[in-house]
Amino acid sequence: LQIAPKLKLRSPVAVAMFGVVATVFVALLVVFTLFRAGGTQAISDNVAIIGAVAALGGVFTTQMVNTALENQRAQNDSLQKYLEYMGELLTKEQLRNSKNPLSDARVLARSRTLALLKQLDGNRKRIVLQFLREAQLINKNDFIINGRTISAQIVELSGADLSNANLSNMKFISTDLVHAISLASANLENADLRKADLRRADLRGANLRGAYLRDADLRGG
């Protein structure tokens, strides 16, 4: 599975636009200051300074864009490695059939998932959640342990950082998101959260417009 980088808002394009606007603003401020101090003659006498300001802004913008591009590449690489690793746990370690909540496969899957979510932006967090949902790793499943039936996830998301995650229109029916560190500012517009466990989840600033919350547990959220 290859993850193609996409240009989004808050991406290198947005960074470049910000840099250009900032450069133009500073250059105009310098021109205005010179004009007030000595009119058009002062501007003519200091063309080199105005050019230096514009050049410096260009260098600064280039550095910001390169940093943003590198950050996107790093996120794509981390996401790619995660999906490959989880694929091995599913096929070689039979993660989906694990009955022991403390099995090595389940502990590793959970730790890798929580660590990755802290590094990703909202759209890449969406990819992780889609994968976990479609792989039936965050659905509630019934396990028989010591003669008792326990309903639990294979990969628990308690402690997950889902802040700013783009989860619009996704289906989380009967999904356990309890104790998620943060769903703050997450986009849950039109998400299907029927019977979802959201107890004590941090939903500050989350967009729940159109979300289907029938029988969802929001206590303490």
Short mmCIF file of C-alpha atoms in Angstrom, two decimals:
data_model
loop_
_atom_site.label_atom_id
_atom_site.label_comp_id
_atom_site.label_asym_id
_atom_site.label_seq_id
_atom_site.Cartn_x
_atom_site.Cartn_y
_atom_site.Cartn_z
CA LEU A 1 0.00 0.00 0.00
CA GLN A 2 1.53 3.27 -1.12
CA ILE A 3 0.51 6.56 0.43
CA ALA A 4 0.81 9.36 -2.11
CA PRO A 5 1.56 12.76 -0.57
CA LYS A 6 -1.23 15.28 -1.07
CA LEU A 7 -1.09 19.05 -0.79
CA LYS A 8 -3.60 20.27 1.78
CA LEU A 9 -4.21 23.45 3.67
CA ARG A 10 -1.44 23.88 6.21
CA SER A 11 0.75 22.19 3.57
CA PRO A 12 3.82 23.52 1.68
CA VAL A 13 1.44 25.45 -0.60
CA ALA A 14 -0.11 27.27 2.37
CA VAL A 15 3.34 27.85 3.87
CA ALA A 16 4.58 29.32 0.57
CA MET A 17 1.56 31.62 0.34
CA PHE A 18 2.13 32.79 3.91
CA GLY A 19 5.80 33.46 3.17
CA VAL A 20 5.01 35.46 0.04
CA VAL A 21 2.35 37.55 1.80
CA ALA A 22 4.65 38.17 4.75
CA THR A 23 7.51 39.20 2.44
CA VAL A 24 5.31 41.61 0.47
CA PHE A 25 3.93 43.07 3.70
CA VAL A 26 7.38 43.70 5.18
CA ALA A 27 8.66 45.18 1.90
CA LEU A 28 5.68 47.52 1.67
CA LEU A 29 6.19 48.50 5.31
CA VAL A 30 9.80 49.43 4.55
CA VAL A 31 8.70 51.43 1.48
CA PHE A 32 6.03 53.23 3.49
CA THR A 33 8.49 54.04 6.28
CA LEU A 34 11.03 55.41 3.80
CA PHE A 35 8.37 57.45 2.01
CA ARG A 36 7.25 59.07 5.25
CA ALA A 37 10.86 59.83 6.16
CA GLY A 38 12.00 61.31 2.86
CA GLY A 39 9.45 60.84 0.10
CA THR A 40 10.20 59.23 -3.24
CA GLN A 41 13.84 60.29 -3.05
CA ALA A 42 14.34 58.21 0.11
CA ILE A 43 12.82 55.21 -1.68
CA SER A 44 15.12 55.72 -4.69
CA ASP A 45 18.16 56.00 -2.43
CA ASN A 46 17.35 52.77 -0.62
CA VAL A 47 16.32 50.45 -3.43
CA ALA A 48 19.10 48.08 -2.38
CA ILE A 49 17.63 47.78 1.11
CA ILE A 50 14.16 47.05 -0.28
CA GLY A 51 15.66 44.40 -2.56
CA ALA A 52 17.55 42.86 0.36
CA VAL A 53 14.34 42.64 2.39
CA ALA A 54 12.58 40.90 -0.51
CA ALA A 55 15.52 38.50 -0.98
CA LEU A 56 15.63 37.69 2.72
CA GLY A 57 11.89 36.98 2.65
CA GLY A 58 12.43 34.64 -0.28
CA VAL A 59 15.13 32.71 1.58
CA PHE A 60 12.94 32.49 4.68
CA THR A 61 9.97 31.25 2.61
CA THR A 62 12.11 28.62 0.89
CA GLN A 63 13.33 27.32 4.24
CA MET A 64 9.79 27.10 5.59
CA VAL A 65 8.56 25.26 2.49
CA ASN A 66 11.46 22.79 2.66
CA THR A 67 10.71 22.14 6.33
CA ALA A 68 7.03 21.54 5.55
CA LEU A 69 7.90 19.18 2.70
CA GLU A 70 10.31 17.24 4.89
CA ASN A 71 7.65 16.96 7.60
CA GLN A 72 5.17 15.55 5.08
CA ARG A 73 7.71 13.04 3.78
CA ALA A 74 8.50 11.94 7.33
CA GLN A 75 4.81 11.46 8.12
CA ASN A 76 4.27 9.49 4.90
CA ASP A 77 7.26 7.26 5.67
CA SER A 78 6.09 6.63 9.24
CA LEU A 79 2.56 5.83 8.04
CA GLN A 80 3.85 3.48 5.33
CA LYS A 81 6.05 1.58 7.80
CA TYR A 82 3.15 1.33 10.26
CA LEU A 83 0.78 -0.16 7.69
CA GLU A 84 3.42 -2.68 6.60
CA TYR A 85 4.14 -3.62 10.22
CA MET A 86 0.46 -4.03 11.07
CA GLY A 87 0.02 -6.13 7.93
CA GLU A 88 2.67 -8.52 9.24
CA LEU A 89 0.97 -8.71 12.64
CA LEU A 90 -2.32 -9.56 10.92
CA THR A 91 -0.93 -12.20 8.58
CA LYS A 92 2.00 -13.73 10.46
CA GLU A 93 0.96 -13.20 14.08
CA GLN A 94 -2.79 -13.65 13.51
CA LEU A 95 -3.48 -10.44 15.41
CA ARG A 96 -7.19 -10.47 14.62
CA ASN A 97 -7.60 -13.89 16.26
CA SER A 98 -5.68 -13.03 19.42
CA LYS A 99 -7.70 -13.83 22.56
CA ASN A 100 -5.16 -12.66 25.11
CA PRO A 101 -5.28 -8.87 25.72
CA LEU A 102 -1.66 -9.05 26.91
CA SER A 103 -0.33 -10.98 23.93
CA ASP A 104 2.81 -9.61 22.34
CA ALA A 105 1.00 -8.92 19.07
CA ARG A 106 -1.75 -6.85 20.71
CA VAL A 107 0.64 -4.93 22.97
CA LEU A 108 2.90 -4.10 20.02
CA ALA A 109 -0.03 -3.10 17.81
CA ARG A 110 -1.39 -0.76 20.47
CA SER A 111 1.98 0.84 21.28
CA ARG A 112 2.82 1.39 17.60
CA THR A 113 -0.62 2.90 16.96
CA LEU A 114 -0.52 5.34 19.88
CA ALA A 115 3.03 6.43 19.05
CA LEU A 116 2.18 7.04 15.40
CA LEU A 117 -0.99 9.02 16.08
CA LYS A 118 1.03 11.58 18.05
CA GLN A 119 3.14 12.27 14.95
CA LEU A 120 0.45 12.59 12.28
CA ASP A 121 -1.71 15.41 11.00
CA GLY A 122 -5.50 15.18 10.85
CA ASN A 123 -5.79 13.59 7.41
CA ARG A 124 -3.20 10.91 8.09
CA LYS A 125 -4.86 10.10 11.42
CA ARG A 126 -7.95 9.43 9.32
CA ILE A 127 -6.04 6.85 7.28
CA VAL A 128 -4.95 5.06 10.47
CA LEU A 129 -8.51 4.98 11.84
CA GLN A 130 -9.89 3.76 8.50
CA PHE A 131 -7.35 0.96 8.45
CA LEU A 132 -8.07 -0.10 12.03
CA ARG A 133 -11.81 0.01 11.45
CA GLU A 134 -11.74 -1.94 8.17
CA ALA A 135 -9.34 -4.48 9.67
CA GLN A 136 -11.87 -4.92 12.52
CA LEU A 137 -9.26 -4.06 15.11
CA ILE A 138 -11.17 -1.31 16.93
CA ASN A 139 -14.62 -2.89 16.77
CA LYS A 140 -15.95 -4.35 19.99
CA ASN A 141 -15.49 -8.11 19.88
CA ASP A 142 -16.63 -10.76 22.34
CA PHE A 143 -13.83 -12.81 23.90
CA ILE A 144 -14.25 -15.72 26.31
CA ILE A 145 -11.61 -15.49 29.04
CA ASN A 146 -11.70 -17.87 32.01
CA GLY A 147 -15.28 -18.74 31.18
CA ARG A 148 -16.37 -15.09 31.08
CA THR A 149 -17.48 -13.23 27.96
CA ILE A 150 -15.71 -9.89 27.67
CA SER A 151 -16.42 -7.28 25.00
CA ALA A 152 -13.25 -5.48 23.98
CA GLN A 153 -11.17 -4.17 21.12
CA ILE A 154 -8.12 -5.90 19.72
CA VAL A 155 -6.31 -2.56 19.49
CA GLU A 156 -7.48 -0.34 22.33
CA LEU A 157 -7.47 3.38 21.63
CA SER A 158 -7.45 4.50 25.25
CA GLY A 159 -4.78 7.18 25.49
CA ALA A 160 -4.88 7.91 21.76
CA ASP A 161 -4.25 11.45 20.54
CA LEU A 162 -6.96 12.05 17.94
CA SER A 163 -6.93 15.82 18.20
CA ASN A 164 -7.56 17.58 14.88
CA ALA A 165 -8.26 14.23 13.22
CA ASN A 166 -10.39 14.41 10.08
CA LEU A 167 -13.01 11.73 10.78
CA SER A 168 -15.91 13.23 8.83
CA ASN A 169 -18.39 10.75 7.32
CA MET A 170 -16.61 7.78 8.90
CA LYS A 171 -18.45 4.91 10.58
CA PHE A 172 -17.62 4.15 14.19
CA ILE A 173 -20.65 2.03 15.08
CA SER A 174 -20.04 0.29 18.43
CA THR A 175 -16.46 1.57 18.44
CA ASP A 176 -14.73 2.08 21.78
CA LEU A 177 -13.08 5.51 21.89
CA VAL A 178 -13.23 5.71 25.68
CA HIS A 179 -10.36 7.48 27.42
CA ALA A 180 -8.95 8.89 24.18
CA ILE A 181 -6.53 11.60 25.30
CA SER A 182 -8.08 14.04 22.90
CA LEU A 183 -10.66 14.39 20.19
CA ALA A 184 -10.28 18.13 20.60
CA SER A 185 -10.95 20.03 17.35
CA ALA A 186 -11.52 16.72 15.54
CA ASN A 187 -13.82 16.85 12.53
CA LEU A 188 -16.63 14.35 13.23
CA GLU A 189 -19.13 15.94 10.86
CA ASN A 190 -21.68 13.36 9.64
CA ALA A 191 -19.72 10.58 11.36
CA ASP A 192 -21.74 7.52 12.38
CA LEU A 193 -21.12 7.15 16.12
CA ARG A 194 -24.07 4.94 17.02
CA LYS A 195 -23.37 3.02 20.23
CA ALA A 196 -19.82 4.42 20.28
CA ASP A 197 -18.21 4.59 23.71
CA LEU A 198 -16.98 8.19 24.13
CA ARG A 199 -16.90 8.31 27.92
CA ARG A 200 -14.51 10.98 29.19
CA ALA A 201 -13.28 11.69 25.67
CA ASP A 202 -12.07 15.27 25.23
CA LEU A 203 -14.44 16.73 22.62
CA ARG A 204 -13.61 20.41 23.10
CA GLY A 205 -13.90 22.22 19.79
CA ALA A 206 -14.87 19.05 17.92
CA ASN A 207 -17.19 19.44 14.94
CA LEU A 208 -20.17 17.14 15.61
CA ARG A 209 -22.47 18.73 13.04
CA GLY A 210 -24.66 16.01 11.55
CA ALA A 211 -23.00 13.26 13.60
CA TYR A 212 -25.25 10.27 14.30
CA LEU A 213 -24.99 9.79 18.08
CA ARG A 214 -27.89 7.45 18.80
CA ASP A 215 -27.10 5.35 21.90
CA ALA A 216 -23.56 6.75 22.03
CA ASP A 217 -22.12 7.02 25.55
CA LEU A 218 -20.94 10.59 26.12
CA ARG A 219 -20.77 10.52 29.89
CA GLY A 220 -17.96 12.63 31.27
CA GLY A 221 -16.99 13.92 27.82
#
